[in-house]
XYZ file of C-alpha atoms in Angstrom:
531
model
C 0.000 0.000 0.000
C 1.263 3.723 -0.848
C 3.443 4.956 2.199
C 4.021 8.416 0.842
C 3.170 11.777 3.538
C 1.328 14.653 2.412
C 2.176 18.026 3.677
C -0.740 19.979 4.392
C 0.887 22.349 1.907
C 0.952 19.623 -0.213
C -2.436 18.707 -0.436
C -3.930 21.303 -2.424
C -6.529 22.209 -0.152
C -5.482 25.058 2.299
C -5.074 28.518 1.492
C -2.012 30.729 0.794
C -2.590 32.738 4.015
C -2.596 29.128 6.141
C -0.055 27.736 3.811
C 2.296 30.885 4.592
C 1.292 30.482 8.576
C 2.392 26.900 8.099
C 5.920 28.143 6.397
C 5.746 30.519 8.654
C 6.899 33.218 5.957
C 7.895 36.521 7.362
C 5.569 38.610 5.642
C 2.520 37.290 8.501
C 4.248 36.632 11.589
C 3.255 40.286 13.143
C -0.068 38.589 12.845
C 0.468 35.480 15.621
C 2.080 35.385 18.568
C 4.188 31.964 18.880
C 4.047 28.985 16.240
C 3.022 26.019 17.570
C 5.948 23.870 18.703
C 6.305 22.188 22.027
C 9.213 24.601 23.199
C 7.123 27.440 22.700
C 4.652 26.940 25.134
C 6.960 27.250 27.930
C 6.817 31.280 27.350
C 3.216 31.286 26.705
C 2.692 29.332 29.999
C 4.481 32.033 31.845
C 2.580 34.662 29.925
C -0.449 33.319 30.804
C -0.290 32.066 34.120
C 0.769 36.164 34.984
C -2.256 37.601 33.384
C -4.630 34.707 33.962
C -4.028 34.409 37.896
C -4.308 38.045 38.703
C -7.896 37.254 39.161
C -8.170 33.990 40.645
C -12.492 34.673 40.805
C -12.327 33.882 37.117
C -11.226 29.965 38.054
C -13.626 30.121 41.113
C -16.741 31.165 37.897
C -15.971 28.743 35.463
C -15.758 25.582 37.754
C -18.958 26.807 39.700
C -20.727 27.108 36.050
C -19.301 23.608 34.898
C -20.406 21.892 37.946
C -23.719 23.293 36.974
C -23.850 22.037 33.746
C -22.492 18.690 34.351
C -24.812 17.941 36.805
C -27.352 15.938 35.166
C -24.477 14.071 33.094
C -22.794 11.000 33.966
C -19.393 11.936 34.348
C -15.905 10.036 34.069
C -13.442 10.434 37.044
C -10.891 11.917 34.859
C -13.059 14.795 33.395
C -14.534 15.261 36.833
C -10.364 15.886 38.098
C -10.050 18.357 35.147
C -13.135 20.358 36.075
C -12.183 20.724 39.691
C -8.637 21.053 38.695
C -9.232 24.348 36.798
C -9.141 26.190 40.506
C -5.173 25.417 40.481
C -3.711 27.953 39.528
C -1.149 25.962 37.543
C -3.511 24.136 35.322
C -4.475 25.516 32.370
C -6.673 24.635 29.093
C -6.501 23.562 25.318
C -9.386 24.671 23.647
C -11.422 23.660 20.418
C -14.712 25.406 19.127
C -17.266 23.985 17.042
C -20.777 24.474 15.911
C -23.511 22.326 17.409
C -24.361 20.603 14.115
C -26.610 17.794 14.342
C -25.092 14.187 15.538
C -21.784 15.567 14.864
C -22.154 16.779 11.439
C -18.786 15.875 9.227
C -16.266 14.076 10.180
C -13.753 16.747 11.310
C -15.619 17.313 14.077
C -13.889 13.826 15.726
C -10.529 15.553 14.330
C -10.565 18.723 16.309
C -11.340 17.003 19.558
C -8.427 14.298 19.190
C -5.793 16.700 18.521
C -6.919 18.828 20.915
C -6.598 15.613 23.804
C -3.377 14.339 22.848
C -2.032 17.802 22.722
C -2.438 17.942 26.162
C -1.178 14.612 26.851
C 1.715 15.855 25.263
C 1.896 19.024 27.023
C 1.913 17.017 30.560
C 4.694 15.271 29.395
C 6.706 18.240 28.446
C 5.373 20.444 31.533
C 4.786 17.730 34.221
C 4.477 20.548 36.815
C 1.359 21.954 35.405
C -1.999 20.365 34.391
C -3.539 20.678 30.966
C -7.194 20.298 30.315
C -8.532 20.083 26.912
C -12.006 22.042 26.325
C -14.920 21.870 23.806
C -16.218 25.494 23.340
C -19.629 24.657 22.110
C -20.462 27.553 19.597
C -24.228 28.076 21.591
C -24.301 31.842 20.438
C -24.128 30.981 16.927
C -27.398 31.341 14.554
C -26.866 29.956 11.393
C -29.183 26.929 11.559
C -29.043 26.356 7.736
C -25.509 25.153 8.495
C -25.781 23.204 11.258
C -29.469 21.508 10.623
C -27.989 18.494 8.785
C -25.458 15.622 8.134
C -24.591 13.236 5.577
C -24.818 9.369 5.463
C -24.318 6.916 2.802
C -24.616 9.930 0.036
C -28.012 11.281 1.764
C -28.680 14.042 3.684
C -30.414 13.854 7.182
C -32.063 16.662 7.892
C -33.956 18.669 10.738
C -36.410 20.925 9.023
C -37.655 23.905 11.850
C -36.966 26.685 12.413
C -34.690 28.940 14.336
C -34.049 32.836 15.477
C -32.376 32.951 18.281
C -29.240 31.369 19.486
C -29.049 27.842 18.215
C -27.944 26.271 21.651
C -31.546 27.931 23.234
C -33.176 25.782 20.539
C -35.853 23.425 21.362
C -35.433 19.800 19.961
C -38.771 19.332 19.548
C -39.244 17.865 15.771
C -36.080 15.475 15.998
C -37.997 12.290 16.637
C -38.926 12.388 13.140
C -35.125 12.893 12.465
C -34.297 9.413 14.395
C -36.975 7.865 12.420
C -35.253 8.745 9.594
C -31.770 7.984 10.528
C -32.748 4.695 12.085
C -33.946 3.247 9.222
C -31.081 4.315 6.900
C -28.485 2.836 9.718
C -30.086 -1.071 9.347
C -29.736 -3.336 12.012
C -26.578 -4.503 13.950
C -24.485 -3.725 17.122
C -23.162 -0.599 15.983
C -26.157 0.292 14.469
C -28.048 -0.191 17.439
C -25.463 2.065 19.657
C -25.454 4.911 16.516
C -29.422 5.227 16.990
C -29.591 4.729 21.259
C -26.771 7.465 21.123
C -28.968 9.766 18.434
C -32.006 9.042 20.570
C -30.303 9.974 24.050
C -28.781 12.802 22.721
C -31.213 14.818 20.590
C -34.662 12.945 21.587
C -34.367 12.802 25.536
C -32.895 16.268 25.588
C -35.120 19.811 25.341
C -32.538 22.070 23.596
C -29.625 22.010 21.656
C -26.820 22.789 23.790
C -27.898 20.118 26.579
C -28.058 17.146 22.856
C -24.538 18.436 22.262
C -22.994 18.268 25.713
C -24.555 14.519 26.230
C -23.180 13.888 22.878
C -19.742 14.874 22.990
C -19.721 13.313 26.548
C -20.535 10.482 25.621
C -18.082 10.714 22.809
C -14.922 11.617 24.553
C -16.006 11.932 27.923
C -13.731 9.292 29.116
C -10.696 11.180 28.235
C -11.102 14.473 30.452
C -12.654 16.449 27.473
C -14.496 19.398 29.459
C -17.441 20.957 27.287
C -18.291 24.958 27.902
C -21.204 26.422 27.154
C -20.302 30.073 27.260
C -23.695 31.563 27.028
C -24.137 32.058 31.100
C -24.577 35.377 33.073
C -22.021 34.334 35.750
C -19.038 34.044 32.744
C -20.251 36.850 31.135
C -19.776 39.217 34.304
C -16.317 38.904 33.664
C -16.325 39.744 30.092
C -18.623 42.937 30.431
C -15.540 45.747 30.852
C -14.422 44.319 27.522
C -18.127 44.598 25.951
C -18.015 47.703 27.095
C -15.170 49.273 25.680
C -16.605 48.175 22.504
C -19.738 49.981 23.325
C -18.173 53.001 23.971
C -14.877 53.057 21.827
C -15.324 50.461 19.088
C -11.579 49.409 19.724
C -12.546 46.092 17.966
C -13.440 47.451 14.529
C -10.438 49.786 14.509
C -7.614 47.647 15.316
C -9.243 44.599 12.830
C -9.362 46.854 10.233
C -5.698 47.834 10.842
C -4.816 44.451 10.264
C -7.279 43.727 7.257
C -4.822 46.135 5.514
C -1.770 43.777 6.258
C -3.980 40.675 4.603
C -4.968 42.431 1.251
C -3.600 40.273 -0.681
C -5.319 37.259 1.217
C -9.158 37.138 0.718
C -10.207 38.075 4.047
C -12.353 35.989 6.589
C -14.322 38.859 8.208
C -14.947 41.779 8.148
C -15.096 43.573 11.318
C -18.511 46.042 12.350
C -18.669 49.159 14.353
C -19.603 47.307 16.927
C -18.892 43.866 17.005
C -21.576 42.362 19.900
C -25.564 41.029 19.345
C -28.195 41.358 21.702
C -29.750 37.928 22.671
C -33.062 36.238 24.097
C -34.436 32.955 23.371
C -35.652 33.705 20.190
C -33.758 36.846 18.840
C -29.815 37.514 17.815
C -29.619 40.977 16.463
C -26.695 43.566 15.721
C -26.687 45.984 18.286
C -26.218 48.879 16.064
C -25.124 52.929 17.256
C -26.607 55.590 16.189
C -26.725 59.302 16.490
C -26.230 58.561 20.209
C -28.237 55.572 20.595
C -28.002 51.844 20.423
C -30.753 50.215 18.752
C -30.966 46.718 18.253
C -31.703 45.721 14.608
C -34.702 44.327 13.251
C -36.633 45.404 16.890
C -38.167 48.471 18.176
C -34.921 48.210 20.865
C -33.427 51.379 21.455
C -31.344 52.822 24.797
C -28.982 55.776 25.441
C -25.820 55.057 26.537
C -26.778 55.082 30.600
C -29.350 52.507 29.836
C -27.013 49.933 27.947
C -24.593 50.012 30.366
C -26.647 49.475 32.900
C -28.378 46.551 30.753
C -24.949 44.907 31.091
C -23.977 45.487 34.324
C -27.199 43.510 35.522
C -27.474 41.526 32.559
C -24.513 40.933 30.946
C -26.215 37.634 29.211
C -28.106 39.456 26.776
C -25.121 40.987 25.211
C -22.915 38.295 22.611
C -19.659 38.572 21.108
C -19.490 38.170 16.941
C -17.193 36.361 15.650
C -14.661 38.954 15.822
C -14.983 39.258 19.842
C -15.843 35.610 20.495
C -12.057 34.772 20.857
C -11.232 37.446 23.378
C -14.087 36.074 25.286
C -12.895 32.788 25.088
C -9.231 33.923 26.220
C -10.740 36.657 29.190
C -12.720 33.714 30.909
C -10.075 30.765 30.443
C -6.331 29.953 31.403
C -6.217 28.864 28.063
C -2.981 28.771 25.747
C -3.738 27.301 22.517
C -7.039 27.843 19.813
C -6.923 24.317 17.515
C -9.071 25.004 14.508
C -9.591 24.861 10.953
C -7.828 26.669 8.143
C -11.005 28.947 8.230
C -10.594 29.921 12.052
C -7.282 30.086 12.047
C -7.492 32.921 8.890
C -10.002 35.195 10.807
C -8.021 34.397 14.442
C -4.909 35.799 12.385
C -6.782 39.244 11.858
C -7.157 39.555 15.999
C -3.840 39.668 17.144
C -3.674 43.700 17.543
C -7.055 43.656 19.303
C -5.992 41.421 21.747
C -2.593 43.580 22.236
C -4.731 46.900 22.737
C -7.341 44.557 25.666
C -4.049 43.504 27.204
C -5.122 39.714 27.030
C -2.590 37.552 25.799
C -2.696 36.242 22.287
C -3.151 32.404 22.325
C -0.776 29.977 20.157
C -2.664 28.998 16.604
C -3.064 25.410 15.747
C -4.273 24.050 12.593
C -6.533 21.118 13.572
C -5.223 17.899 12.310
C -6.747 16.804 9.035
C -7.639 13.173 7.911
C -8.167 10.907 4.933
C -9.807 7.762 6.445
C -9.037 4.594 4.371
C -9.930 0.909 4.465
C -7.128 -1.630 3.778
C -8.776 -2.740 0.667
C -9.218 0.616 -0.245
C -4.796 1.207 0.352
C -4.517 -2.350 -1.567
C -6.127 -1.024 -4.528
C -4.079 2.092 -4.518
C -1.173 -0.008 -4.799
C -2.579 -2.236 -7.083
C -3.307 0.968 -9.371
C -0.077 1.976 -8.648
C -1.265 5.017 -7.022
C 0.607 6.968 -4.203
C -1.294 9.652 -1.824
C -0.219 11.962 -3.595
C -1.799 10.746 -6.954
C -4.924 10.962 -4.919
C -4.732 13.795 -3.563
C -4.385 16.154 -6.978
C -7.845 17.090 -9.078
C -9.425 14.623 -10.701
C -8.546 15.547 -14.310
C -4.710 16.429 -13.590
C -4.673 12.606 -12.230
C -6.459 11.312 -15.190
C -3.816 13.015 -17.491
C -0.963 12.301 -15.770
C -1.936 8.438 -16.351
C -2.835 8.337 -19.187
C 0.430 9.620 -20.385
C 2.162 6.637 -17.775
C 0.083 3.943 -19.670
C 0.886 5.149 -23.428
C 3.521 3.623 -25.400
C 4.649 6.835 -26.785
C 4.915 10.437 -25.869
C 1.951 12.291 -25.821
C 3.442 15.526 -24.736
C 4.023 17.409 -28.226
C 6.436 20.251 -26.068
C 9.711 19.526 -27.808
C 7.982 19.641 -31.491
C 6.414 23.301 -30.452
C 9.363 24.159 -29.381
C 11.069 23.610 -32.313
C 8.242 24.719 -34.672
C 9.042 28.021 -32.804
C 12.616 27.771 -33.398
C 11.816 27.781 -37.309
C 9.121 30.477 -36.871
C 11.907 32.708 -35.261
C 14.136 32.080 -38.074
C 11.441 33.221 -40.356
C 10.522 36.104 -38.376
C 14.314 37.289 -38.862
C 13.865 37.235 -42.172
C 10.265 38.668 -42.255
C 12.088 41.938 -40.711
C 14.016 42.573 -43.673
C 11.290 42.745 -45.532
C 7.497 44.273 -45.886
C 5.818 44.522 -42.592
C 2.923 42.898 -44.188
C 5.097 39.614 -44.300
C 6.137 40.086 -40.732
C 2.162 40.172 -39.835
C 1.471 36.802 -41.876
C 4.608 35.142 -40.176
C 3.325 35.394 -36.418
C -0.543 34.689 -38.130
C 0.722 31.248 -39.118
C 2.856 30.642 -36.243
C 0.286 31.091 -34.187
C -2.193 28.448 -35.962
C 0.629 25.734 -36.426
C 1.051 26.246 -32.539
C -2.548 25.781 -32.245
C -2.741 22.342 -34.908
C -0.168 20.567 -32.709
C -1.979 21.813 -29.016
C -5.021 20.666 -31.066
C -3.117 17.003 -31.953
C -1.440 16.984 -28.740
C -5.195 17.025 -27.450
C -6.595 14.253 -29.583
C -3.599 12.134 -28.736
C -4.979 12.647 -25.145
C -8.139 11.584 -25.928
C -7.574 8.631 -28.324
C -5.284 7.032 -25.314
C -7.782 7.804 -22.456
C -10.529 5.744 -24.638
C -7.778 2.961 -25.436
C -7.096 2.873 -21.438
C -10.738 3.471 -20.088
C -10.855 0.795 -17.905
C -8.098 1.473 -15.777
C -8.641 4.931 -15.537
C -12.402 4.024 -14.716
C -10.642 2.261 -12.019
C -8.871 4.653 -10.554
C -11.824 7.515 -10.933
C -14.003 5.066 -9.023
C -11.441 4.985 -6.305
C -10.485 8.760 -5.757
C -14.669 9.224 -6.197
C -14.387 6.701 -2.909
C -11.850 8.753 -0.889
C -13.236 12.360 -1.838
C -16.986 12.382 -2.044
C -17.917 15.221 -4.219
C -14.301 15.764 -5.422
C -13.593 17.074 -1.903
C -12.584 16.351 1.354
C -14.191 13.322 3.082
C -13.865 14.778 6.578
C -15.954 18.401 5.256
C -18.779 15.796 3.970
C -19.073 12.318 6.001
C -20.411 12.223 8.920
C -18.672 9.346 11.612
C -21.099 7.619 11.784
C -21.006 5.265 8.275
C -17.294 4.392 9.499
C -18.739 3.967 13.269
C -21.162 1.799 11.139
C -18.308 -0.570 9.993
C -15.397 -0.208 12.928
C -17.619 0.653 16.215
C -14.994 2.171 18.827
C -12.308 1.477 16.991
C -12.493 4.600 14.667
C -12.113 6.524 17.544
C -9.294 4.767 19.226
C -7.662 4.805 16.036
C -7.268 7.968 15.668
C -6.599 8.774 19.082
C -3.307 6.563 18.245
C -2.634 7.779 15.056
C -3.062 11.670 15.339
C -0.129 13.935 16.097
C -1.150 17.839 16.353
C 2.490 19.216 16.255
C 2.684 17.402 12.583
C 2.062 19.333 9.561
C 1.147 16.340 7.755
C -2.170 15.621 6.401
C -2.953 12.045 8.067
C -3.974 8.581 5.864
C -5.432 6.165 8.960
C -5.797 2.823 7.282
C -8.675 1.264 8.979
C-alpha cells in the first residue's frame, strides 16, 4: 500500500494565508504570537499564568458554572479531576470550538477534539508541573441553523427541518424524533447500528434544547478522556467579560484595530470583516446587531433602542443578553479561560490571524494557533487497490482531471506531450521572423498569423492524442476515478462531507481509538489512517 506523507501544503486544499502560517513566511508573523511547537509553550505558559491568575475569581466562575452544567451528566473520574482542577492555579486549558451541528455533522468534528486531547497529553509530558485540560467550546451563540441543521450518510442528507431565530444552543429539539426515524432506518440493524441510533435518541430525543443534545453527545463521545465541554452563554461568565463589551460599546476598539490588520492581509481574501460594533443582543428567540446611532443603540430588526446610561446598565445587571461576533468571540474565550492554545480549521485560524492587535490593545494575551489535524480515512482494501493501481497519496490527492492526465500519459507507449515539437516549430518560426524583418511589414504580420495556428494544430493534436489514449485505457482509468470518487466524495474532502457515523457503522470504537493513536497535532502532515 502507498506509504508516501502529504504536507498539508501539499495537499492542495489550504489557502495561501494558512499555507504561509504553516511556512511561517515573514511577511505574517506580526499577525500570531508563537508557532506552535512544544518549546514554545513554555513562554506562553508564563505569559499566561501572569495575566490569567491576577484574578483567581475567574477559576472560582468557570468551575462553579461547569459543575452546573455537568450535573445531570454522567461523568468520568478523569473529566470530573479536570473540572475541579481548573481552581489550580497551575492548570491551564486547550481549547477547540465547534458548531452544534446535528449528531456531529462531518467528520472533522472527531478531528478537532483528538488533537486537541493528545495535545495535552503531550503538554503534561513536556510540563509535568502543570496540568492541561482540553475544552470543547460549544459555539451556543451561533445562529446559522441552515448550516448546522444536517449531516450526511451513505450519500443522503439527514435533515432537521424547523426553524430557528435565536441562538441555536436555546433551541428546542422538539421535531427530531422524526429525524431518528429517519436515521434509524437508513443505519439497518446490527451492534453498531443499534449504539449509533440509542446514542442519536439519548442525545437529541431525551434532551429539550440544543446545547444540553450536544454536551450529552460529545460526553458520551470523549467523555472518558477528560474532554471538558463549555457552554459560554451564562450570566455568571459573562460578568467577567462585560468591561471588555463595554469598551466596545463606547470606543469600538474592535473594529479599529481589525481593520488595521485587514490592511496587512490584502492580498489574502479576508475571513471577516469587522462592524462598528462587534456584539448582538440575545433572548431565546432573537440575535440581532446591536447597532449605534446618532447617540443611541438600537438593536436591529426590533423596536430596541437605549442611550448610553441605559445599555450600560443593561450589562452590568445583565450581561447575558449581550454576545460577542465572531470577531470578539475569541477574546471572550481567552478573558474567561487559562487557556494557551485555539486548535481550529484553516477557516478559524485565517479570521483568528486578523485579531492579534485587538488582543494587544485589551491587554489579554494572544493564544498559540493550531491548525486542527486533518484526515483521509481509508480501508485496507481501499490502500490495496491504490497499490494495485499503482497510485501513491499523492496521486490521490491532486484534481481529478490532472490525475487522469498524468496516467494516461504513464500507460501510453509513446509520448503524448508534443512540447519539444512546439518548441522547435518556434525555433523555425523565429528564423522566419528574422527574415520577415528585412522585408514588408505585411510579411512580418502573416509570419506570427501562421505561427500562431501551427502552434494551435499541434496543441489541437497533442489534445486528440490525449483523448484517443484515455478511450484505449478506459478501464483502468475508470478504475482509478471510481477509487479517488471513494476517498473524496464530491471531489472534496471526506472529513468536510461524512459524517462518523457510516465508518462507526463498519469499525464501532475502533475509529475513535484509532485515531486517538494515530493523530499527532504538532505534525504538519495531512494524516492517511488505514482502517
Amino acid at each position: 500500500m502507498p506509504t508516501d506523507c502529504i504536507s498539508y501544503q501539499e495537499s492542495g486544499y489550504f489557502t495561501s494565508l494558512i499555507n504561509d502560517y504553516l511556512n511561517q513566511n515573514p511577511d505574517i508573523q506580526s499577525l500570531y504570537h508563537r508557532f506552535p511547537s512544544l518549546e514554545n509553550f513554555e513562554k506562553q505558559l508564563f505569559e499566561k499564568e501572569k495575566n490569567f491568575n491576577s484574578d483567581i475569581a475567574k477559576r472560582k466562575t468557570l468551575v462553579s458554572v461547569l459543575e452546573k452544567q455537568y450535573s445531570n451528566l454522567a461523568v468520568s473520574d478523569l473529566t470530573k479531576w479536570n473540572i475541579l482542577a481548573l481552581e489550580n492555579p497551575k492548570t491551564f486549558t486547550v481549547t477547540t470550538g465547534h458548531q452544534l451541528n446535528l449528531f456531529t455533522g462531518p467528520l472533522y468534528f472527531l478531528y478537532k477534539i483528538v488533537s486537541t486531547i493528545n495535545l495535552t497529553k503531550q503538554l503534561k509530558l513536556k510540563y509535568p508541573e502543570y496540568n492541561f485540560v482540553p475544552i470543547y467550546w460549544m459555539a451556543t451563540e451561533d445562529h446559522d441553523f441552515e448550516e448546522i441543521n444536517y449531516f450526511n450518510l451513505h450519500g443522503k442528507k439527514v435533515r432537521w427541518n424547523t426553524e430557528s431565530g435565536g441562538p441555536v444552543g436555546r433551541l428546542s429539539t422538539q421535531g427530531l424524533e422524526e429525524v431518528f426515524e429517519v436515521f434509524s432506518l437508513e443505519l439497518g440493524i446490527g451492534k453498531n447500528a443499534e449504539y449509533l441510533k440509542k446514542l442519536f435518541e439519548e442525545s437529541y430525543v431525551r434532551h429539550n434544547n440544543l446545547a444540553d443534545a450536544t454536551r450529552f453527545l460529545a460526553n458520551e463521545l470523549f467523555g472518558k478522556t477528560g474532554l471538558v465541554i463549555l457552554d459560554a452563554d451564562i450570566a455568571e461568565l459573562k460578568k467577567h467579560f462585560a468591561p471588555y463589551a463595554q469598551e466596545e460599546l463606547l470606543k469600538q476598539t474592535s473594529h479599529r484595530k481589525v481593520l488595521e490588520t485587514s490592511e496587512k492581509l490584502k492580498d489574502y481574501n479576508i475571513q471577516v470583516n469587522p462592524r462598528e460594533i462587534n456584539l448582538f443582543y440575545i433572548e431565546n428567540d432573537l440575535r440581532e446587531r446591536i447597532i449605534l446611532q446618532n447617540g443611541f443603540y438600537y438593536v436591529n430588526n426590533t423596536d430596541l433602542k437605549f442611550t448610553e446610561t441605559e445599555i450600560l446598565k443593561l450589562l452590568e445587571n445583565h450581561p447575558e443578553k449581550f454576545s460577542p461576533n465572531v470577531i470578539m468571540r475569541p477574546l471572550y474565550q481567552e478573558v474567561i479561560l487559562p487557556n494557551l492554545c485555539y486548535i481550529g480549521g484553516g477557516g478559524e485560524l485565517a479570521y483568528w490571524l486578523e485579531l492579534k492587535s485587538y488582543f494587544e490593545a485589551s491587554d489579554v494575551p494572544f493564544p498559540i494557533l493550531l491548525l486542527r489535524n486533518s484526515v483521509l480515512l481509508a480501508t485496507e482494501k481501499q490502500a490495496k487497490k491504490a497499490d494495485k493501481l499503482n497510485l501513491s497519496w499523492k496521486d490521490l490527492f491532486s484534481k481529478q482531471q490532472d490525475l487522469m492526465n498524468t496516467k494516461v500519459k504513464s500507460f501510453s507507449e509513446f509520448s503524448i506531450d508534443l512540447t519539444a515539437q512546439k518548441a522547435f516549430l518556434r525555433q523555425q518560426f523565429d528564423n522566419l521572423n528574422k527574415i520577415a524583418e528585412q522585408t514588408d511589414k505585411s510579411f512580418t504580420g502573416a509570419v506570427k498569423a501562421q505561427e500562431v495556428k501551427q502552434i494551435k494544430g499541434l496543441e489541437n493534436l497533442e489534445k486528440r492524442l490525449l483523448k484517443a489514449e484515455k478511450k484505449k485505457h478506459q478501464e483502468e482509468l475508470e478504475r482509478i476515478s471510481d477509487l479517488q470518487n471513494e476517498l473524496f466524495p464530491n471531489q472534496s474532502l471526506q472529513e468536510r462531507i461524512i459524517n462518523f457515523s457510516e465508518f462507526y457503522l463498519g469499525y464501532g470504537e475502533t475509529l475513535i481509538d484509532k485515531l486517538f493513536e494515530e493523530l499527532q497535532p504538532l505534525e504538519q502532515e495531512f494524516k492517511i489512517v488505514i482502517l
